[in-house]
Coordinates of N, CA and C in Angstrom, one line a residue:
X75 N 35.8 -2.6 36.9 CA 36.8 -1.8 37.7 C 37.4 -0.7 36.9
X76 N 37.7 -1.3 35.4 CA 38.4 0.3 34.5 C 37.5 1.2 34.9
X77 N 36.3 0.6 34.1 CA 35.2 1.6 34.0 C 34.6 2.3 35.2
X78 N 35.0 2.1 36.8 CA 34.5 3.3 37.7 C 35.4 4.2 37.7
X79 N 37.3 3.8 37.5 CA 38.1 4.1 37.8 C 37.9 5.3 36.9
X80 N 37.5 5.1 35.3 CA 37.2 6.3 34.1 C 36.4 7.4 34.4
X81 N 35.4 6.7 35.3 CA 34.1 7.7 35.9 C 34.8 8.6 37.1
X82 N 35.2 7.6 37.8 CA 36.0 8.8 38.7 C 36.7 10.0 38.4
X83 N 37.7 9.3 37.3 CA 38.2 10.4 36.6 C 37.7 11.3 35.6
X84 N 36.3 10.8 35.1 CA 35.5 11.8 34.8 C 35.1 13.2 35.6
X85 N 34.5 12.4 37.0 CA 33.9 13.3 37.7 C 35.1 14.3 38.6
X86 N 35.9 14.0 38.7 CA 37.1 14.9 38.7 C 37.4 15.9 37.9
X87 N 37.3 15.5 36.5 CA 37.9 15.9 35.3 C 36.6 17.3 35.1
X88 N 35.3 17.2 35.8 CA 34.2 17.9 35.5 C 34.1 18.5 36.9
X89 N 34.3 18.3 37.7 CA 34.8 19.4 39.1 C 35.7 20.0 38.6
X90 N 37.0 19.8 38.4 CA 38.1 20.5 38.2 C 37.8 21.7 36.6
X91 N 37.1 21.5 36.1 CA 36.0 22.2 35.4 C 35.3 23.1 35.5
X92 N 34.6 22.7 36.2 CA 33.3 23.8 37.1 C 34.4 24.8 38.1
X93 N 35.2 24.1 38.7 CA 36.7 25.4 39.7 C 36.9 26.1 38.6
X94 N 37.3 26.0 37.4 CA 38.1 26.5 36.4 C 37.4 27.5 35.7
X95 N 35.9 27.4 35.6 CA 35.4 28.2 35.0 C 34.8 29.0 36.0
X96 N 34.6 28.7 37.4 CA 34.2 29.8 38.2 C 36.0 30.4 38.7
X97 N 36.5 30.2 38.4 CA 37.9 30.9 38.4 C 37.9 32.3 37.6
X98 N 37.4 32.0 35.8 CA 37.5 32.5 35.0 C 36.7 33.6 35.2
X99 N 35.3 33.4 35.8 CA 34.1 34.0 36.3 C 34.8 35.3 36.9
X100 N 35.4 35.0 37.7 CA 36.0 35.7 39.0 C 37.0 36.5 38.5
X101 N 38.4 36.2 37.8 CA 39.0 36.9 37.3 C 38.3 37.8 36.1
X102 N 37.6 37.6 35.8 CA 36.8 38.6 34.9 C 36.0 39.7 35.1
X103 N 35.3 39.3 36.7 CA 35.0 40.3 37.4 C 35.5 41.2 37.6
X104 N 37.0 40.9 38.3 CA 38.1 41.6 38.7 C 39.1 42.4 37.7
X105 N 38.8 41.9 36.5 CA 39.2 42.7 35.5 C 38.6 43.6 35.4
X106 N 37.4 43.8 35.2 CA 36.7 44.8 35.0 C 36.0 45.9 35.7
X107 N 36.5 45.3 37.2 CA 36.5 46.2 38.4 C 37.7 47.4 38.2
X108 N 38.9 46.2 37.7 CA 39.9 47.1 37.5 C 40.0 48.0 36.4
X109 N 39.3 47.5 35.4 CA 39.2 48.5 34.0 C 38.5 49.8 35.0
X110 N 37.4 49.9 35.1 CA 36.8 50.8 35.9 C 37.4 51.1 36.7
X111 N 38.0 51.3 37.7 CA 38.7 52.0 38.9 C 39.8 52.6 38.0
X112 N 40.4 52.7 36.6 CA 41.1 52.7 36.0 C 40.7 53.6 35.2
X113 N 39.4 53.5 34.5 CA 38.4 54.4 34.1 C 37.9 55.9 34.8
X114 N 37.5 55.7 36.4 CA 37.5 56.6 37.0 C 38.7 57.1 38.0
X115 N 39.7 56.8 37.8 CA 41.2 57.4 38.1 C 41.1 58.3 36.8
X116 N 41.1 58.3 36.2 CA 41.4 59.2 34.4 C 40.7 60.0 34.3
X117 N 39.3 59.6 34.9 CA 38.3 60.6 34.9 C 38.6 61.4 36.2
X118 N 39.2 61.5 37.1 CA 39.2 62.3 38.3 C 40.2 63.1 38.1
X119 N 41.3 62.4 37.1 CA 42.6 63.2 37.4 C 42.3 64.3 36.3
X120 N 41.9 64.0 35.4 CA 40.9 65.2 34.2 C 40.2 66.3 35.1
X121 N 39.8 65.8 35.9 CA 38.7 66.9 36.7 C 40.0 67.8 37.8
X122 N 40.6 67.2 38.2 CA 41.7 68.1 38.8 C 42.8 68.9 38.3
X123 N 43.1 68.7 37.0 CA 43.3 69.1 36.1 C 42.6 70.6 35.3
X124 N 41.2 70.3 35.5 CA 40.4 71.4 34.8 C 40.4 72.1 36.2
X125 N 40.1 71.6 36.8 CA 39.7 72.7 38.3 C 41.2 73.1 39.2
X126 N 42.6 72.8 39.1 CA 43.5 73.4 38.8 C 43.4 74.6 38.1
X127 N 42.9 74.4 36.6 CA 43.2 75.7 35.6 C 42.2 76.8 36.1
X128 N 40.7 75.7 36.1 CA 39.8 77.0 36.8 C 40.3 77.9 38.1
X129 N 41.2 77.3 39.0 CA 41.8 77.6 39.9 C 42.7 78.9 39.7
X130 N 43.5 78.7 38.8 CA 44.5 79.2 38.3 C 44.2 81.0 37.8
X131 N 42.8 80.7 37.0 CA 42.2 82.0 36.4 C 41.5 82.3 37.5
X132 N 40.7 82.0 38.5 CA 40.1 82.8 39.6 C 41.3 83.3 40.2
X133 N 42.4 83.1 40.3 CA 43.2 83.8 41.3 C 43.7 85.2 40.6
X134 N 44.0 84.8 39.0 CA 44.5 86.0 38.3 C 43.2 86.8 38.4
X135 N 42.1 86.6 38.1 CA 40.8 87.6 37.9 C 40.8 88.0 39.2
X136 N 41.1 87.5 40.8 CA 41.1 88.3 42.0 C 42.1 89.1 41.9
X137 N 43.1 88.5 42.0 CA 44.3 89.9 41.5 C 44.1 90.7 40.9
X138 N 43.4 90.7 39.7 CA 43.6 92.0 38.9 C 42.7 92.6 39.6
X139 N 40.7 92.1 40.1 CA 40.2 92.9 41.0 C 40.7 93.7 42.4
X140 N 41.7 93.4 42.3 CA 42.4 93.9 44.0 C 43.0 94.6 43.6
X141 N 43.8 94.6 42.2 CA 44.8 96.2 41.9 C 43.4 97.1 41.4
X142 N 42.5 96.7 40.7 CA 41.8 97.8 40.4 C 40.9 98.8 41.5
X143 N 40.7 97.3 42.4 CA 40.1 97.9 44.0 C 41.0 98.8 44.5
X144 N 41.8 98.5 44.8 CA 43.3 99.9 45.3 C 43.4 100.9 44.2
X145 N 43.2 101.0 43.4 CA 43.3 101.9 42.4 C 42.2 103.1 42.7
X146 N 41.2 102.0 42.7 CA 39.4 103.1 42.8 C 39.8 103.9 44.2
X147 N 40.2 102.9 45.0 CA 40.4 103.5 46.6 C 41.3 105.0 46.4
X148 N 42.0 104.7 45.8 CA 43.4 105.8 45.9 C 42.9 106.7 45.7
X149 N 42.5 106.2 43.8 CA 41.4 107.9 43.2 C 40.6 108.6 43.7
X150 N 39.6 107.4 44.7 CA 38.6 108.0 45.4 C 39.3 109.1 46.9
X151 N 40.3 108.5 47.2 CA 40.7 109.2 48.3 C 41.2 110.5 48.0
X152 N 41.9 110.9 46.7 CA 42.2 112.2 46.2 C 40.9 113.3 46.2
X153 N 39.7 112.5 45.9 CA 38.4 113.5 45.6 C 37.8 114.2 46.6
X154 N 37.5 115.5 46.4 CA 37.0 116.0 47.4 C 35.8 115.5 47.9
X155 N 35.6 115.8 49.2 CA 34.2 115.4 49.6 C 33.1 115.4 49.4
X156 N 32.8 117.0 48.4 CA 32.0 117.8 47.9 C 31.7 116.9 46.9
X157 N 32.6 116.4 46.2 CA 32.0 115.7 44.8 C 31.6 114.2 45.0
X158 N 30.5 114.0 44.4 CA 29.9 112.6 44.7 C 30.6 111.8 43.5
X159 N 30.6 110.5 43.5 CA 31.3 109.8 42.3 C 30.5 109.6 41.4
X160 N 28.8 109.0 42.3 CA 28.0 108.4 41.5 C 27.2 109.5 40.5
X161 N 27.4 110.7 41.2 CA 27.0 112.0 40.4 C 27.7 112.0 38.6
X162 N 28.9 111.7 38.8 CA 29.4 112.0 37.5 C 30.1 111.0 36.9

């Protein structure tokens, strides 16, 4: 009678085992899903970050093209007709 009663609680003792380590399984997965989603959060916000700044310089290099563009425009509009640009 001890002795099934031991086995019983063996075989409990070794289910409640096998739960425990597919527990571990699992949260380990999940860690590392979350390392990674964690990993590429850092990596994306790096990327918006650089394409911000790229951002930042295309708009100054348009601008400065758009004052130089009105510029050409102006000079060109003082020139007489007679004279070609590409001539000289």
């Amino acid at each position: 009678m001890i002795n099934l009663t031991a086995e019983k609680q063996f075989e409990t003792i070794v289910e409640e085992n096998n739960l425990l380590k597919r527990a571990v399984v699992t949260q380990r997965k999940r860690q590392r899903e979350s390392e990674d989603q964690s990993q590429e959060l850092q990596n994306l916000r790096q990327m918006v970050t650089q394409y911000q700044e790229q951002l930042r310089t295309l708009e100054v290099n348009n601008y400065a093209l758009t004052l130089h563009l009105k510029q050409a425009q102006q000079n060109n509009s003082s020139t007489p007709d007679w004279f070609h640009p590409d001539v000289f």
